[in-house]
Tab-separated table of C-alpha atoms and ligand atoms in Angstrom:
chain	number	residue	atom	x	y	z
A	47	VAL	CA	-27.302	36.116	-96.192
A	48	SER	CA	-28.531	34.757	-99.479
A	49	GLY	CA	-26.469	35.216	-102.599
A	50	ILE	CA	-27.860	35.943	-106.022
A	51	VAL	CA	-27.918	34.087	-109.312
A	52	TYR	CA	-27.561	36.004	-112.569
A	53	LEU	CA	-28.707	34.093	-115.646
A	54	VAL	CA	-26.642	35.876	-118.269
A	55	GLY	CA	-26.859	35.658	-122.047
A	56	ALA	CA	-23.327	35.537	-123.423
A	57	GLY	CA	-24.397	36.471	-126.947
A	58	PRO	CA	-23.902	34.453	-130.103
A	59	GLY	CA	-20.122	33.989	-130.138
A	60	ASP	CA	-18.238	37.268	-130.537
A	61	PRO	CA	-17.333	38.169	-126.930
A	62	LYS	CA	-18.091	41.838	-127.692
A	63	LEU	CA	-21.735	40.944	-128.207
A	64	ILE	CA	-22.407	40.440	-124.491
A	65	THR	CA	-24.570	43.216	-122.986
A	66	VAL	CA	-23.189	45.952	-120.734
A	67	ARG	CA	-25.254	44.487	-117.886
A	68	GLY	CA	-23.853	41.010	-118.557
A	69	ALA	CA	-20.272	42.330	-118.363
A	70	GLU	CA	-21.135	44.285	-115.224
A	71	VAL	CA	-22.440	41.263	-113.287
A	72	LEU	CA	-19.571	39.053	-114.498
A	73	ALA	CA	-17.201	41.489	-112.773
A	74	LEU	CA	-19.050	40.795	-109.486
A	75	ALA	CA	-18.982	36.995	-109.714
A	76	ASP	CA	-17.765	34.636	-106.997
A	77	VAL	CA	-18.471	31.743	-109.322
A	78	VAL	CA	-19.160	31.520	-113.068
A	79	VAL	CA	-21.012	28.447	-114.316
A	80	TYR	CA	-20.578	28.377	-118.086
A	81	ASP	CA	-21.482	26.471	-121.238
A	82	ARG	CA	-19.647	25.367	-124.341
A	83	LEU	CA	-21.117	28.123	-126.537
A	84	ALA	CA	-20.248	31.018	-124.219
A	85	ALA	CA	-17.117	32.743	-125.613
A	86	PRO	CA	-14.136	31.735	-123.414
A	87	GLU	CA	-12.824	35.333	-123.447
A	88	LEU	CA	-15.830	36.358	-121.346
A	89	LEU	CA	-14.406	34.453	-118.383
A	90	ASP	CA	-11.688	37.107	-118.264
A	91	LEU	CA	-14.346	39.642	-117.230
A	92	ALA	CA	-14.808	37.801	-113.913
A	93	PRO	CA	-12.420	38.528	-111.026
A	94	ALA	CA	-9.268	36.390	-111.100
A	95	THR	CA	-10.376	34.906	-107.781
A	96	ALA	CA	-13.779	33.773	-109.102
A	97	GLU	CA	-14.280	30.060	-109.449
A	98	ARG	CA	-14.990	28.900	-113.002
A	99	VAL	CA	-17.167	25.817	-113.398
A	100	TYR	CA	-17.628	24.307	-116.878
A	101	VAL	CA	-20.915	22.454	-117.322
A	102	GLY	CA	-20.991	22.135	-121.116
A	103	LYS	CA	-20.848	18.976	-123.108
A	104	GLU	CA	-17.417	17.732	-124.183
A	105	PRO	CA	-17.252	15.821	-127.476
A	106	GLY	CA	-17.652	12.126	-126.690
A	107	ARG	CA	-18.673	12.758	-123.076
A	108	ALA	CA	-22.072	13.105	-121.458
A	109	ALA	CA	-23.317	16.584	-120.606
A	110	VAL	CA	-23.621	17.556	-116.940
A	111	PRO	CA	-27.242	16.650	-116.087
A	112	GLN	CA	-29.565	19.668	-115.935
A	113	GLU	CA	-30.625	18.768	-112.345
A	114	ASP	CA	-26.975	18.901	-111.259
A	115	ILE	CA	-26.549	22.367	-112.807
A	116	GLU	CA	-29.666	23.606	-111.042
A	117	ALA	CA	-28.527	22.044	-107.737
A	118	LEU	CA	-25.158	23.802	-108.083
A	119	LEU	CA	-26.789	27.209	-108.694
A	120	VAL	CA	-29.064	26.733	-105.681
A	121	GLU	CA	-26.273	25.468	-103.432
A	122	ARG	CA	-23.947	28.354	-104.262
A	123	GLY	CA	-26.764	30.900	-104.067
A	124	LEU	CA	-27.749	29.630	-100.593
A	125	ALA	CA	-24.085	29.789	-99.559
A	126	GLY	CA	-24.196	33.550	-100.201
A	127	ASP	CA	-22.254	33.628	-103.461
A	128	VAL	CA	-22.770	35.888	-106.443
A	129	VAL	CA	-23.338	33.262	-109.108
A	130	VAL	CA	-23.176	34.036	-112.825
A	131	ARG	CA	-24.736	31.382	-115.016
A	132	LEU	CA	-23.293	32.243	-118.430
A	133	LYS	CA	-25.199	30.771	-121.353
A	134	GLY	CA	-24.770	31.075	-125.110
A	135	GLY	CA	-27.073	33.535	-126.893
A	136	ASP	CA	-30.120	34.416	-124.805
A	137	PRO	CA	-30.747	32.328	-121.664
A	138	PHE	CA	-34.438	31.849	-122.463
A	139	VAL	CA	-34.062	30.823	-126.132
A	140	PHE	CA	-33.580	27.048	-126.181
A	141	GLY	CA	-31.190	27.473	-123.292
A	142	ARG	CA	-33.115	25.856	-120.406
A	143	GLY	CA	-32.754	29.186	-118.609
A	144	GLY	CA	-36.420	29.009	-117.625
A	145	GLU	CA	-35.784	25.801	-115.720
A	146	GLU	CA	-32.828	27.359	-113.912
A	147	ALA	CA	-34.868	30.465	-113.034
A	148	LEU	CA	-37.626	28.222	-111.645
A	149	ALA	CA	-35.098	26.301	-109.542
A	150	CYS	CA	-33.858	29.591	-108.024
A	151	SER	CA	-37.363	30.900	-107.510
A	152	ARG	CA	-38.496	27.685	-105.779
A	153	ALA	CA	-35.427	27.726	-103.525
A	154	GLY	CA	-36.117	31.357	-102.570
A	155	ILE	CA	-32.871	32.617	-104.111
A	156	PRO	CA	-32.901	36.080	-105.681
A	157	PHE	CA	-32.097	35.941	-109.367
A	158	GLU	CA	-31.935	38.241	-112.361
A	159	VAL	CA	-32.209	37.330	-116.021
A	160	VAL	CA	-29.800	39.293	-118.217
A	161	PRO	CA	-31.037	38.843	-121.792
A	162	GLY	CA	-28.526	38.132	-124.528
A	163	VAL	CA	-28.243	38.502	-128.288
A	164	SER	CA	-29.637	35.222	-129.549
A	165	ALA	CA	-28.033	33.329	-132.395
A	166	ALA	CA	-31.588	33.112	-133.722
A	167	VAL	CA	-31.269	36.688	-134.989
A	168	ALA	CA	-27.490	37.191	-134.835
A	169	ALA	CA	-26.603	34.258	-137.109
A	170	PRO	CA	-28.867	35.457	-139.947
A	171	ALA	CA	-27.688	39.044	-139.406
A	172	ALA	CA	-24.029	38.054	-139.496
A	173	ALA	CA	-24.673	36.290	-142.792
A	174	GLY	CA	-26.361	39.364	-144.284
A	175	ILE	CA	-29.925	38.081	-143.830
A	176	PRO	CA	-32.515	40.406	-142.275
A	177	VAL	CA	-35.185	38.151	-140.725
A	178	THR	CA	-37.861	40.692	-141.691
A	179	HIS	CA	-37.678	42.895	-144.761
A	180	ARG	CA	-40.284	45.132	-146.353
A	181	GLY	CA	-41.933	43.312	-149.227
A	182	LEU	CA	-40.228	39.990	-148.453
A	183	ALA	CA	-40.982	38.947	-144.882
A	184	ARG	CA	-43.379	40.295	-142.277
A	185	SER	CA	-42.938	37.470	-139.786
A	186	PHE	CA	-40.298	35.091	-138.558
A	187	ALA	CA	-40.302	32.066	-136.302
A	188	VAL	CA	-37.531	30.403	-134.365
A	189	VAL	CA	-37.892	26.662	-134.190
A	190	THR	CA	-35.761	23.825	-132.918
A	191	ALA	CA	-35.004	21.112	-135.399
A	192	SER	CA	-34.596	18.622	-132.575
A	193	GLY	CA	-36.753	18.185	-129.459
A	194	ALA	CA	-35.416	17.673	-125.935
A	195	HIS	CA	-35.655	13.905	-126.260
A	196	GLY	CA	-34.618	13.595	-129.871
A	197	ASP	CA	-38.163	13.799	-131.201
A	198	GLY	CA	-38.729	16.223	-134.058
A	199	VAL	CA	-41.029	19.218	-134.068
A	200	ASP	CA	-44.041	19.247	-136.384
A	201	LEU	CA	-42.937	21.959	-138.781
A	202	ALA	CA	-46.027	21.974	-140.987
A	203	ALA	CA	-48.078	24.566	-139.100
A	204	VAL	CA	-45.225	27.012	-138.563
A	205	ALA	CA	-43.991	26.544	-142.143
A	206	ALA	CA	-47.434	27.452	-143.481
A	207	ALA	CA	-47.874	30.531	-141.291
A	208	THR	CA	-44.452	32.195	-141.252
A	209	ASP	CA	-42.398	34.041	-143.871
A	210	THR	CA	-38.889	33.474	-142.462
A	211	LEU	CA	-37.985	30.329	-140.546
A	212	VAL	CA	-34.895	30.156	-138.356
A	213	LEU	CA	-34.103	26.614	-137.276
A	214	LEU	CA	-31.615	26.041	-134.503
A	215	MET	CA	-29.896	22.708	-133.845
A	216	ALA	CA	-30.486	21.788	-137.478
A	217	ALA	CA	-26.938	21.052	-138.634
A	218	GLY	CA	-27.114	17.321	-137.960
A	219	LYS	CA	-30.584	17.029	-139.476
A	220	LEU	CA	-30.390	19.273	-142.492
A	221	GLU	CA	-31.596	16.749	-145.057
A	222	GLN	CA	-34.671	15.705	-143.005
A	223	THR	CA	-35.448	19.301	-142.040
A	224	CYS	CA	-35.340	20.668	-145.596
A	225	ARG	CA	-37.345	17.678	-146.816
A	226	ALA	CA	-39.968	18.229	-144.083
A	227	LEU	CA	-40.275	21.895	-145.075
A	228	ILE	CA	-40.781	20.999	-148.745
A	229	ASP	CA	-43.348	18.378	-147.716
A	230	ALA	CA	-45.055	21.096	-145.638
A	231	GLY	CA	-45.508	23.170	-148.805
A	232	ARG	CA	-42.455	25.440	-148.888
A	233	PRO	CA	-41.174	25.703	-152.497
A	234	ALA	CA	-38.164	23.483	-153.250
A	235	ASP	CA	-36.472	26.483	-154.889
A	236	GLU	CA	-37.008	28.750	-151.868
A	237	PRO	CA	-33.769	30.489	-150.769
A	238	ALA	CA	-32.102	28.921	-147.733
A	239	ALA	CA	-28.824	29.451	-145.893
A	240	ILE	CA	-26.930	27.753	-143.109
A	241	VAL	CA	-24.560	29.753	-140.908
A	242	GLN	CA	-21.987	28.045	-138.698
A	243	TRP	CA	-20.093	29.676	-135.785
A	244	ALA	CA	-21.766	33.007	-136.587
A	245	THR	CA	-20.019	36.170	-135.352
A	246	THR	CA	-16.779	34.281	-134.597
A	247	PRO	CA	-13.586	34.146	-136.684
A	248	ASP	CA	-14.698	30.626	-137.692
A	249	GLN	CA	-17.973	31.802	-139.241
A	250	ARG	CA	-18.863	29.983	-142.452
A	251	GLN	CA	-22.053	30.021	-144.423
A	252	VAL	CA	-23.569	28.274	-147.379
A	253	THR	CA	-26.533	29.565	-149.353
A	254	GLY	CA	-28.730	27.705	-151.798
A	255	THR	CA	-32.292	26.486	-151.996
A	256	LEU	CA	-34.278	24.127	-149.805
A	257	ALA	CA	-33.609	21.425	-152.417
A	258	ASP	CA	-29.856	21.817	-152.808
A	259	LEU	CA	-28.688	23.219	-149.460
A	260	PRO	CA	-28.212	19.846	-147.694
A	261	ALA	CA	-25.765	18.614	-150.357
A	262	LEU	CA	-23.961	21.977	-150.510
A	263	ALA	CA	-23.609	22.083	-146.718
A	264	LEU	CA	-22.350	18.508	-146.641
A	265	ALA	CA	-19.779	19.296	-149.315
A	266	ALA	CA	-18.627	22.290	-147.243
A	267	SER	CA	-18.513	20.166	-144.029
A	268	ILE	CA	-20.860	22.520	-142.194
A	269	GLY	CA	-21.558	21.152	-138.721
A	270	PRO	CA	-22.831	22.419	-135.384
A	271	PRO	CA	-23.315	25.023	-134.093
A	272	ALA	CA	-25.247	26.306	-137.067
A	273	ALA	CA	-28.509	28.079	-137.792
A	274	LEU	CA	-30.654	27.348	-140.830
A	275	VAL	CA	-32.550	30.287	-142.348
A	276	VAL	CA	-35.319	29.681	-144.867
A	277	GLY	CA	-37.290	32.284	-146.782
A	278	PRO	CA	-37.044	34.883	-149.537
A	279	VAL	CA	-34.821	37.016	-147.273
A	280	ALA	CA	-32.066	34.375	-147.498
A	281	ALA	CA	-31.511	35.565	-151.088
A	282	LEU	CA	-30.204	38.880	-149.725
A	283	ALA	CA	-27.259	37.113	-148.070
A	284	TYR	CA	-24.900	37.472	-150.960
A	285	GLU	CA	-25.362	41.210	-151.410
A	286	LEU	CA	-25.527	42.124	-147.722
A	287	ALA	CA	-22.783	39.781	-146.528
A	288	ALA	CA	-20.516	41.245	-149.193
A	289	ALA	CA	-21.301	44.750	-147.930
A	290	ARG	CA	-20.551	43.645	-144.394
A	291	ALA	CA	-17.247	42.102	-145.435
A	292	SER	CA	-16.086	45.366	-146.970
A	293	GLU	CA	-17.109	47.185	-143.775
A	294	LEU	CA	-14.962	44.759	-141.816
A	295	THR	CA	-12.076	45.373	-144.154
A	296	LYS	CA	-12.528	49.090	-143.654
A	297	ALA	CA	-12.692	48.643	-139.880
A	298	ALA	CA	-9.534	46.592	-139.995
A	299	CYS	CA	-7.758	49.545	-141.659
A	300	ILE	CA	-8.584	51.875	-138.778
A	301	PRO	CA	-5.791	51.522	-136.233
A	302	ASN	CA	-6.913	50.901	-132.658
A	303	SER	CA	-6.321	53.909	-130.463
B	642	SAM	C1	-29.107	24.933	-127.375
B	642	SAM	S1	-29.291	26.160	-128.592
B	642	SAM	C2	-28.989	27.601	-127.625
B	642	SAM	C3	-29.386	28.867	-128.301
B	642	SAM	C4	-28.966	30.113	-127.523
B	642	SAM	N1	-29.599	30.172	-126.236
B	642	SAM	C5	-29.231	31.389	-128.297
B	642	SAM	O1	-30.140	32.168	-127.921
B	642	SAM	O2	-28.514	31.625	-129.295
B	642	SAM	C6	-27.826	25.961	-129.531
B	642	SAM	C7	-28.059	26.233	-131.011
B	642	SAM	O3	-28.009	27.625	-131.256
B	642	SAM	C8	-27.443	27.860	-132.524
B	642	SAM	N2	-26.216	28.642	-132.349
B	642	SAM	C9	-25.655	29.029	-131.202
B	642	SAM	N3	-24.551	29.768	-131.436
B	642	SAM	C10	-24.424	29.840	-132.782
B	642	SAM	C11	-23.497	30.473	-133.665
B	642	SAM	N4	-22.453	31.193	-133.204
B	642	SAM	N5	-23.698	30.334	-134.992
B	642	SAM	C12	-24.717	29.642	-135.474
B	642	SAM	N6	-25.630	29.024	-134.705
B	642	SAM	C13	-25.489	29.129	-133.371
B	642	SAM	C14	-27.159	26.516	-133.153
B	642	SAM	O4	-28.287	26.139	-133.904
B	642	SAM	C15	-26.999	25.647	-131.926
B	642	SAM	O5	-27.252	24.302	-132.226
């Protein structure tokens, strides 16, 4: 009897932002294969007897090779296990979930993709930045600031065609990224924000312009994981993040039943 592999989006950081379906399949797991950016609290949703296998990158140590992760999913699926592959955000947004789905498909193992709330939209939202907004932005693009082999993406075309840009994996390359966007024709005084550890208690954000954000972020020691948001909508962060903060304060005053 073949098992099944669930490729589950863990959401952006707050464990409550997993989907109902994600929580449901976690409760069925024989084995959970999880990443660094999946909230650790989510492992508690799996049965106590489920095996937990960490395949994320530890600081200063090499990541588990992608082929090894895929081989593990296939091996456990063929052994008849219910496998939950828990990945930060959405499994198909810069998560290599497509490769893992292909590995299952080619091995004849049933699999299901459980979409997740991607940091690409959750990080701006948590900072009070709507990625589209009437009169300010009718389009947004999600781009990686670093390619799979360390090579950069050509930002010029997307920068010219899109109102709001969300750049993931940009924290270590903020200076080059902002410079490339200015060189691609985005105004140096365009609003920009960087949001670190969005939706977690460690969330921090810095807002500025394309020209001054790199220095401001450096001064604030903003590092990964962080999302860079560029566009007129980033100017709403102050007003909307403040509103959100007061909501949180209000929520904190309501005792849990
Ligand atoms: C390899 S990508 C995976 C993205 C993930 N699949 C998703 O949909 O959110 C990792 C990048 O996502 C962004 N990211 C993930 N979690 C984040 C968070 N809580 N706050 C800010 N950015 C985050 C960062 O840019 C980080 O470098």
